[in-house]
GROMACS .gro file of C-alpha atoms in nm:
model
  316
    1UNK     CA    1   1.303   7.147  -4.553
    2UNK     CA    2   1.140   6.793  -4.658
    3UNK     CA    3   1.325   6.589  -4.879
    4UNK     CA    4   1.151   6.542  -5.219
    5UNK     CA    5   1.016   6.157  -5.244
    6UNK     CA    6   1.233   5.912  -5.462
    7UNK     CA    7   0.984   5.886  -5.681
    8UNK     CA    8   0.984   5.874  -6.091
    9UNK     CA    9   0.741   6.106  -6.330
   10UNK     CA   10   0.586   5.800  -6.447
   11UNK     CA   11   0.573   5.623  -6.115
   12UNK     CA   12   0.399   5.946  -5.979
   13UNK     CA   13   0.118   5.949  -6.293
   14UNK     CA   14   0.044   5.599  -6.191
   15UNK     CA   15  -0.008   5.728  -5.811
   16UNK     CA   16  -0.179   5.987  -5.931
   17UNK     CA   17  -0.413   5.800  -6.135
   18UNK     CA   18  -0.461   5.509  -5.848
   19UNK     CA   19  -0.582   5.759  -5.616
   20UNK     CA   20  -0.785   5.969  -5.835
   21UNK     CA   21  -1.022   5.672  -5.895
   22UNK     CA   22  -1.017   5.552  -5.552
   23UNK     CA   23  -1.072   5.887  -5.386
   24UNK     CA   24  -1.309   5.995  -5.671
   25UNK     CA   25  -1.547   5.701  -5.622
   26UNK     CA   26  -1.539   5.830  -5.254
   27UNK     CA   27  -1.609   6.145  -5.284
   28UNK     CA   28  -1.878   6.019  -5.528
   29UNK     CA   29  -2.059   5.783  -5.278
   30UNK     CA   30  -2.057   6.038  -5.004
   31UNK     CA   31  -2.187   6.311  -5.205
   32UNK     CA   32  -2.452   6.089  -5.309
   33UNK     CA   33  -2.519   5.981  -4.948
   34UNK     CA   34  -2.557   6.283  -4.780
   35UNK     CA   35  -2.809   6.417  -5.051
   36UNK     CA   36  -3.006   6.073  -5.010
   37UNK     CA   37  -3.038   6.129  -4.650
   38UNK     CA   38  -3.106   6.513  -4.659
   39UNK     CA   39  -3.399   6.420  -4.914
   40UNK     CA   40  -3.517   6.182  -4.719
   41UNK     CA   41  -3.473   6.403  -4.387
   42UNK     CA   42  -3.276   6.130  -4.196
   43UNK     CA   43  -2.938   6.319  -4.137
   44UNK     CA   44  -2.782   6.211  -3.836
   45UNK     CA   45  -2.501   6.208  -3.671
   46UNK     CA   46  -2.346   5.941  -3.880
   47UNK     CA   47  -2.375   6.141  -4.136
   48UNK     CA   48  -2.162   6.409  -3.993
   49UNK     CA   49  -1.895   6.191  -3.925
   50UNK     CA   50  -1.917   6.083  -4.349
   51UNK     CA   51  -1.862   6.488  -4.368
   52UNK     CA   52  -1.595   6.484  -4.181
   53UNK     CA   53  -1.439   6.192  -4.369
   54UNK     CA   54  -1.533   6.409  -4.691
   55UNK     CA   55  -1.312   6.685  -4.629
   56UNK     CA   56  -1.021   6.467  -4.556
   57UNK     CA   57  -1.048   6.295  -4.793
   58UNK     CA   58  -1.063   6.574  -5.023
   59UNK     CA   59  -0.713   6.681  -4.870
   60UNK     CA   60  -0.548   6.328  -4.977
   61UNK     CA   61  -0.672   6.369  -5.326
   62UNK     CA   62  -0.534   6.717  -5.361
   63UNK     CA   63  -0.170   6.549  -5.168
   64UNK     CA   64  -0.179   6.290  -5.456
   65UNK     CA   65  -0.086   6.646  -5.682
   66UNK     CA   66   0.097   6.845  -5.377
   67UNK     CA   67   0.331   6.597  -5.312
   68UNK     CA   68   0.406   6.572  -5.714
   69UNK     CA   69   0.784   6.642  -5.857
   70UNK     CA   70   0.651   6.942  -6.010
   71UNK     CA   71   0.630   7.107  -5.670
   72UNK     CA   72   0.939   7.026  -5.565
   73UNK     CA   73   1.016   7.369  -5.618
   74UNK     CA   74   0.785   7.534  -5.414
   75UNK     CA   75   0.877   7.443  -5.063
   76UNK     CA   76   0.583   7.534  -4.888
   77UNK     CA   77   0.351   7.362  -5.049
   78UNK     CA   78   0.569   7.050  -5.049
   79UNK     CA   79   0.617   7.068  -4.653
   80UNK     CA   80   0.286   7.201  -4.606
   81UNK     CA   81   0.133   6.849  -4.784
   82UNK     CA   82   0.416   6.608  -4.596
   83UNK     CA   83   0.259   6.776  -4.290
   84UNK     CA   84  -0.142   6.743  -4.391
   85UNK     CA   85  -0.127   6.422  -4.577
   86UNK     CA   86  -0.062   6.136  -4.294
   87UNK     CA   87  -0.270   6.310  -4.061
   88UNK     CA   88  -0.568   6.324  -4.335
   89UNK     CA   89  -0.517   5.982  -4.405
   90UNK     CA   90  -0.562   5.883  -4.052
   91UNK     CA   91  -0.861   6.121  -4.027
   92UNK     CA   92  -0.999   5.999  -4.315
   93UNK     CA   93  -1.029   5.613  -4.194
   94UNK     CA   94  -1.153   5.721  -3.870
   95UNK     CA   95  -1.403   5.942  -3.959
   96UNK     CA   96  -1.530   5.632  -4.166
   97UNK     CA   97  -1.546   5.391  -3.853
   98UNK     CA   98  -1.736   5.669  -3.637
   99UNK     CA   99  -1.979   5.679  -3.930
  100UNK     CA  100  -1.991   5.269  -3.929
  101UNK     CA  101  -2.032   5.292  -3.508
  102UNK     CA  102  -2.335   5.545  -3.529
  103UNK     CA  103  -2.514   5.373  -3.770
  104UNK     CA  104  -2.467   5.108  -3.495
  105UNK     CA  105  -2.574   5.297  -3.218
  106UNK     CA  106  -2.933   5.427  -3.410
  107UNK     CA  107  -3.017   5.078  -3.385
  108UNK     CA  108  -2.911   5.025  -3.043
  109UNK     CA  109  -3.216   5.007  -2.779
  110UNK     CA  110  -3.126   5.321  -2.551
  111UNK     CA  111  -3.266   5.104  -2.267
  112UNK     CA  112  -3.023   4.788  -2.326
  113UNK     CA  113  -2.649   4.804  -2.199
  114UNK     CA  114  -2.532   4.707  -2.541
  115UNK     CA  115  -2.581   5.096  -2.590
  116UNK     CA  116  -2.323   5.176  -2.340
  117UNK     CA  117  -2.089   4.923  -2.493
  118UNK     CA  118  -2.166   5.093  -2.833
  119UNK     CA  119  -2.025   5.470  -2.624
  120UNK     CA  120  -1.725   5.232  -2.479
  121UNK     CA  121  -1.649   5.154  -2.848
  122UNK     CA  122  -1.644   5.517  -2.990
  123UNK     CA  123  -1.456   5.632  -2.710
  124UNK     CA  124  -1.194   5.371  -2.786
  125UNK     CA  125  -1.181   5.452  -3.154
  126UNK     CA  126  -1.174   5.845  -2.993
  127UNK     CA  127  -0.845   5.741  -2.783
  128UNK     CA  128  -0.683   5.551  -3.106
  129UNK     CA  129  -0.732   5.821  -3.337
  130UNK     CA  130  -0.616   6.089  -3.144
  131UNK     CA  131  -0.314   5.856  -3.039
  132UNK     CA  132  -0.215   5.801  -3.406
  133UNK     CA  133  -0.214   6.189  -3.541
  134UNK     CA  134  -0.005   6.250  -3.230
  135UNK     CA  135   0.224   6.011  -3.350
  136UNK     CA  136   0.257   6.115  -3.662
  137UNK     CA  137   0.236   6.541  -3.604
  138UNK     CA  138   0.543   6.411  -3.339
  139UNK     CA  139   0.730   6.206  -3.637
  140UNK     CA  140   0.702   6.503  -3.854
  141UNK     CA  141   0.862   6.771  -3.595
  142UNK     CA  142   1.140   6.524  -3.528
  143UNK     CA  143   1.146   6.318  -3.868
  144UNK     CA  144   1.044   6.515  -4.175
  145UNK     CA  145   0.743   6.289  -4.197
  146UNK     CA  146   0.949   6.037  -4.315
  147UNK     CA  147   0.663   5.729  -4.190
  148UNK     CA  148   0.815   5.400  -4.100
  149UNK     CA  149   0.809   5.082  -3.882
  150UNK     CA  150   0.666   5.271  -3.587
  151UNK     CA  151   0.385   5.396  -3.732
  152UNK     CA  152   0.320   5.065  -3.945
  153UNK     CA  153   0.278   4.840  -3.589
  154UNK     CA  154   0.045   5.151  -3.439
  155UNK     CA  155  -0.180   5.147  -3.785
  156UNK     CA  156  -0.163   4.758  -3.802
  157UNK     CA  157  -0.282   4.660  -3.435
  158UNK     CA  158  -0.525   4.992  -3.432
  159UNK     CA  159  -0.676   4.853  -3.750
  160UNK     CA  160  -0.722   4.498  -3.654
  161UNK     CA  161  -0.884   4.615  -3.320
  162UNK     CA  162  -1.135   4.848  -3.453
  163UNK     CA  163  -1.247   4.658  -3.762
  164UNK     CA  164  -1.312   4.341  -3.566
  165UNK     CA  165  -1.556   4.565  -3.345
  166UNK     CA  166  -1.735   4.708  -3.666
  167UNK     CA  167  -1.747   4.339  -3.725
  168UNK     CA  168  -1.841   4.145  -3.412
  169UNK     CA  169  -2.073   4.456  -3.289
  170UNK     CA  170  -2.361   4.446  -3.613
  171UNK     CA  171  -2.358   4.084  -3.573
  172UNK     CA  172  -2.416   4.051  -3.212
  173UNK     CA  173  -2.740   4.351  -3.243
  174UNK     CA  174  -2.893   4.208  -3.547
  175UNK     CA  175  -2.883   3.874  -3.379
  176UNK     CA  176  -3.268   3.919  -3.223
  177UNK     CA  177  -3.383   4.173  -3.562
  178UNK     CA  178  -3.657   3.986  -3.763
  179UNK     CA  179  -3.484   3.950  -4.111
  180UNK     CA  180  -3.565   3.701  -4.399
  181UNK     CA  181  -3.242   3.447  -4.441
  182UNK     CA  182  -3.136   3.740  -4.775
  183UNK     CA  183  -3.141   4.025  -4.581
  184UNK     CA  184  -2.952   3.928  -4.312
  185UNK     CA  185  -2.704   3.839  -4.547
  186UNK     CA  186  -2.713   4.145  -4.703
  187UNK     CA  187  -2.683   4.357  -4.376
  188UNK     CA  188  -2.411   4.138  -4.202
  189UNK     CA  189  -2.208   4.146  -4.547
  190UNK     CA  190  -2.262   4.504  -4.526
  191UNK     CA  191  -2.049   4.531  -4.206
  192UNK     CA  192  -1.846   4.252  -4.258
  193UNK     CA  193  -1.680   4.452  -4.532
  194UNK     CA  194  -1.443   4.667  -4.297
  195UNK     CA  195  -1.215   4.357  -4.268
  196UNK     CA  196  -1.128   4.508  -4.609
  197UNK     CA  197  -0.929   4.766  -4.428
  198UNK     CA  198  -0.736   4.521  -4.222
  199UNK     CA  199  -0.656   4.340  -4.582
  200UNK     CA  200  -0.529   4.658  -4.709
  201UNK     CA  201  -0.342   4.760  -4.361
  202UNK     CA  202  -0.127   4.412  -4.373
  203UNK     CA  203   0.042   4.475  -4.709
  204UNK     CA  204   0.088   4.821  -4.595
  205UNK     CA  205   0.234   4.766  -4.331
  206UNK     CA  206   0.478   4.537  -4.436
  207UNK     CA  207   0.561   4.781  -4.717
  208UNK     CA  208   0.617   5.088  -4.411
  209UNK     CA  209   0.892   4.846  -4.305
  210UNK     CA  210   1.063   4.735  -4.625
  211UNK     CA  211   1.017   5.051  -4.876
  212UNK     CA  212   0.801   5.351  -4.665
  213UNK     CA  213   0.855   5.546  -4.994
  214UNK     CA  214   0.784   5.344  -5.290
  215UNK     CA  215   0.553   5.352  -5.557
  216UNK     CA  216   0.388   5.001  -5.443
  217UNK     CA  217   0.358   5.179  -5.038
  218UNK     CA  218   0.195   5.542  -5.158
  219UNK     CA  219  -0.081   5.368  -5.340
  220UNK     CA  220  -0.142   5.132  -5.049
  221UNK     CA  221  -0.132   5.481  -4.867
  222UNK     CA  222  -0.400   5.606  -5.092
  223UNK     CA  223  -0.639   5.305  -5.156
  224UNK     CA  224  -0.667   5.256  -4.748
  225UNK     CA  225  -0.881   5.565  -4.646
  226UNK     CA  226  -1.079   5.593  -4.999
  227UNK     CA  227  -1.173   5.211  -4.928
  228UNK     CA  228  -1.253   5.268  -4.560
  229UNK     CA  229  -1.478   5.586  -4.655
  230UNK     CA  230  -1.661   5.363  -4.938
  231UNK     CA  231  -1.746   5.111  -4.716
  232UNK     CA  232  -1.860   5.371  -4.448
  233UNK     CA  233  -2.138   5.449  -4.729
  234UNK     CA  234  -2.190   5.102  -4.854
  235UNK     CA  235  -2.477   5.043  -4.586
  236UNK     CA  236  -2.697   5.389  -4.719
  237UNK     CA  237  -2.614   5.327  -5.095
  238UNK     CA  238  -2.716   4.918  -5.041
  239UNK     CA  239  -3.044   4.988  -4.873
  240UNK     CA  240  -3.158   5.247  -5.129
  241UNK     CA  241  -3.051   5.010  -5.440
  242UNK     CA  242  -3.231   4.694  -5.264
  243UNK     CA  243  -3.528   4.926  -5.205
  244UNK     CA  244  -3.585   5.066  -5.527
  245UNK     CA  245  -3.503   4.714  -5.709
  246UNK     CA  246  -3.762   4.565  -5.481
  247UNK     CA  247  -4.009   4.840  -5.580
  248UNK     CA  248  -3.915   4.780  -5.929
  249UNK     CA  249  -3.980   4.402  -5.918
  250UNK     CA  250  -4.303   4.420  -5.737
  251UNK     CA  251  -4.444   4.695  -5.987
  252UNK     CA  252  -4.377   4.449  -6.286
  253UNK     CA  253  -4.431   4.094  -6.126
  254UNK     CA  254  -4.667   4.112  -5.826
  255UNK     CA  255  -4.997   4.170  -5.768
  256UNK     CA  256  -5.100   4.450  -5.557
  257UNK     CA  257  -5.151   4.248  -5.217
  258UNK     CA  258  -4.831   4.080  -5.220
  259UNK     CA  259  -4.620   4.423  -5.281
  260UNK     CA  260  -4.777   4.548  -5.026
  261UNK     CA  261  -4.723   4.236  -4.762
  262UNK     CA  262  -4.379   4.161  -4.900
  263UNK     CA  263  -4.290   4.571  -4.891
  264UNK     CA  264  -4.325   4.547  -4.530
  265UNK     CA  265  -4.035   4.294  -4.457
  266UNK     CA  266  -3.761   4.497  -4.568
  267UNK     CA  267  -3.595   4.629  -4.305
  268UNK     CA  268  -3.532   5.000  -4.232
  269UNK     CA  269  -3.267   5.083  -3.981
  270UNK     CA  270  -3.384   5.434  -3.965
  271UNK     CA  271  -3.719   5.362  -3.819
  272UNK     CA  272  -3.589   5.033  -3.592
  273UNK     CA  273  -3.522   5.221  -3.285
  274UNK     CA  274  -3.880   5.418  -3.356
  275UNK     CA  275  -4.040   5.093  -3.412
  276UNK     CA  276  -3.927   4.958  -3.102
  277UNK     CA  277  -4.003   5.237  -2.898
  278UNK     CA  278  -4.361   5.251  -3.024
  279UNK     CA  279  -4.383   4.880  -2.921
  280UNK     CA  280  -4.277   4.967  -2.579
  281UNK     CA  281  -4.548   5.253  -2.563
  282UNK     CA  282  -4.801   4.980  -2.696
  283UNK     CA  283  -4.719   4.689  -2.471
  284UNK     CA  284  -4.746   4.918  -2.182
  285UNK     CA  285  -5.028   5.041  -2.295
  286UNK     CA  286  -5.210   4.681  -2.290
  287UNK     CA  287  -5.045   4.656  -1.940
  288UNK     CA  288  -5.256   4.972  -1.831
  289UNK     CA  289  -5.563   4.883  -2.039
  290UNK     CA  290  -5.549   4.535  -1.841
  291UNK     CA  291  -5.500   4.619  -1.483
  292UNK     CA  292  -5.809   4.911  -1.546
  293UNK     CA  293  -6.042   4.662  -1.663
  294UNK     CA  294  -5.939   4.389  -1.397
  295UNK     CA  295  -6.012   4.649  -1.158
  296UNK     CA  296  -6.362   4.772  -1.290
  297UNK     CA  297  -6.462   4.398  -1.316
  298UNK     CA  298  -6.326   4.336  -0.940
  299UNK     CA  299  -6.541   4.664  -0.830
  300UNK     CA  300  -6.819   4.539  -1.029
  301UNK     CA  301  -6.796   4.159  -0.885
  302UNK     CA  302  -6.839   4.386  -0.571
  303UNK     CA  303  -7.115   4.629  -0.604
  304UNK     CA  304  -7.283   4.317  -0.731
  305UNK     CA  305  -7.245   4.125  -0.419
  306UNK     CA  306  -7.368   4.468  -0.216
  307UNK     CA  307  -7.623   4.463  -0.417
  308UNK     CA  308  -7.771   4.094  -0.377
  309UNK     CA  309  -7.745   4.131   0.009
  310UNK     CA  310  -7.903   4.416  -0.005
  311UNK     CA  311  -8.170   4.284  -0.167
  312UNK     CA  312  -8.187   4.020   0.083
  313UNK     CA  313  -8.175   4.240   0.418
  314UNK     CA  314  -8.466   4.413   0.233
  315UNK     CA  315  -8.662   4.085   0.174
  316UNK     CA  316  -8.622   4.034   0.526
   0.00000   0.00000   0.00000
């Protein structure tokens, strides 16, 4: 049976408070992503992986009331939530980084090897994440789920790792992406966010050694994977507000000509890897058109020549 968490009433409607903001705003910004993208018929698998992080996520905010004092009582749900609750956690924050890495890879040319580095990377996060519920399903059949220094230094160097990646990866693609000097801000920002995690991770970390069960450590606990899954959806929820302030702005201020010149700048990460793969199809294209008509003007230089000694031979 799991020991009940040394935790006050009021200490535990604080908790519970914390993490129904944190979790509600991502549930919120997930919800509203994946019915942006299904109305706009551009689910992918990015957005699976935000599903994914979804339903975890929706675990941890029903822990924040399962692992309550007032279930102290009922011992199956209380074990049943010690057991769920790390692991959804975990699942939670990497669900959000395979979201971040697709997003990555739709921009990724498919004909470049930075696409293969992009696979190298998921598979990596694929060998962390598995590595960390292992650790924790093995903590909880030997150590009542009690978390503590071991699972601190695995969380701390896992999340340094990764969110460099999700950091040094966007900035290295979007290096050769024609972007005005604001929207490259924007976009790099964008990504640059997941060092949020690693801000959270440090303080947590240190609390997983000092106090693994205090008030100050469970909302850490909670803030962690609702931040993550926020910033997994800041890149969809960013583009649409730029867009529709853009549209907005050029409606009221700008004549027709320059909307429509300026609307094409904005960048659409959607349509990047179809953009480039029509300019493939069109530069070859050029190629063919030019090595047809340097041949018809070769056979024509040619029949030309046949022609004029002909000519001549007949003169003769």
């Amino acid at each position: 049976m799991m020991l009940p968490l040394p935790i006050s009433n009021d200490a535990w409607k604080t908790i519970e408070v914390v993490a129904c903001i944190f979790h509600g705003s991502a549930i919120t910004t997930t919800i509203f992503r994946l019915a942006y993208r299904l109305h706009t018929s551009r689910f992918w698998w990015e957005d699976a992986w935000a599903v994914i992080a979804l339903v975890f996520d929706i675990i941890c905010l029903f822990g924040v009331w399962g692992e309550a004092p007032t279930f102290d009582d009922d011992p199956r749900v209380y074990t049943a939530m010690f057991w769920l609750i790390p692991i959804a956690f975990t699942s939670v924050l990497w669900a959000a980084r395979m979201s971040i890495i697709y997003s990555i890879l739709r921009v990724a040319d498919p004909r470049d090897a930075l696409r293969r580095t992009v696979y190298g990377i998921i598979s990596c996060f694929a060998i962390m994440w598995t590595a960390l519920v292992v650790q924790k399903v093995l903590i909880c059949v030997y150590h009542g789920c009690h978390i503590g220094s071991d699972v601190a230094v695995a969380d701390l160097i896992t999340d340094l790792v990764s969110d460099l990646m999700l950091v040094i990866m966007p900035t290295y693609l979007l290096r050769d992406v024609r972007l005005t000097h604001h929207q490259r801000i924007l976009v790099t920002s964008v990504f640059c966010a997941s060092l949020l995690n690693s801000a959270i991770s440090i303080p947590l970390s240190i609390l997983l050694f000092l106090a693994p069960t205090s008030k100050a450590a469970l909302i850490f606990g909670h803030v962690k994977p609702a931040t993550s899954l926020v910033i997994a959806n800041l890149l969809v929820i960013v583009c649409f507000v730029y867009r529709y302030l853009r549209n907005s702005r050029a409606d009221l201020d700008q004549p027709a000509a320059t909307r429509a010149a300026e609307f094409t700048t904005f960048i659409d990460l959607d349509q990047l890897t179809v953009d480039r793969n029509w300019s493939i199809a069109y530069t070859s294209s050029i190629v063919t058109c030019s090595m047809v008509s340097t041949q018809v003007h070769s056979t024509s230089q040619v029949a030309g020549k046949f022609n004029e000694s002909s000519s001549d031979s007949s003169l003769q």
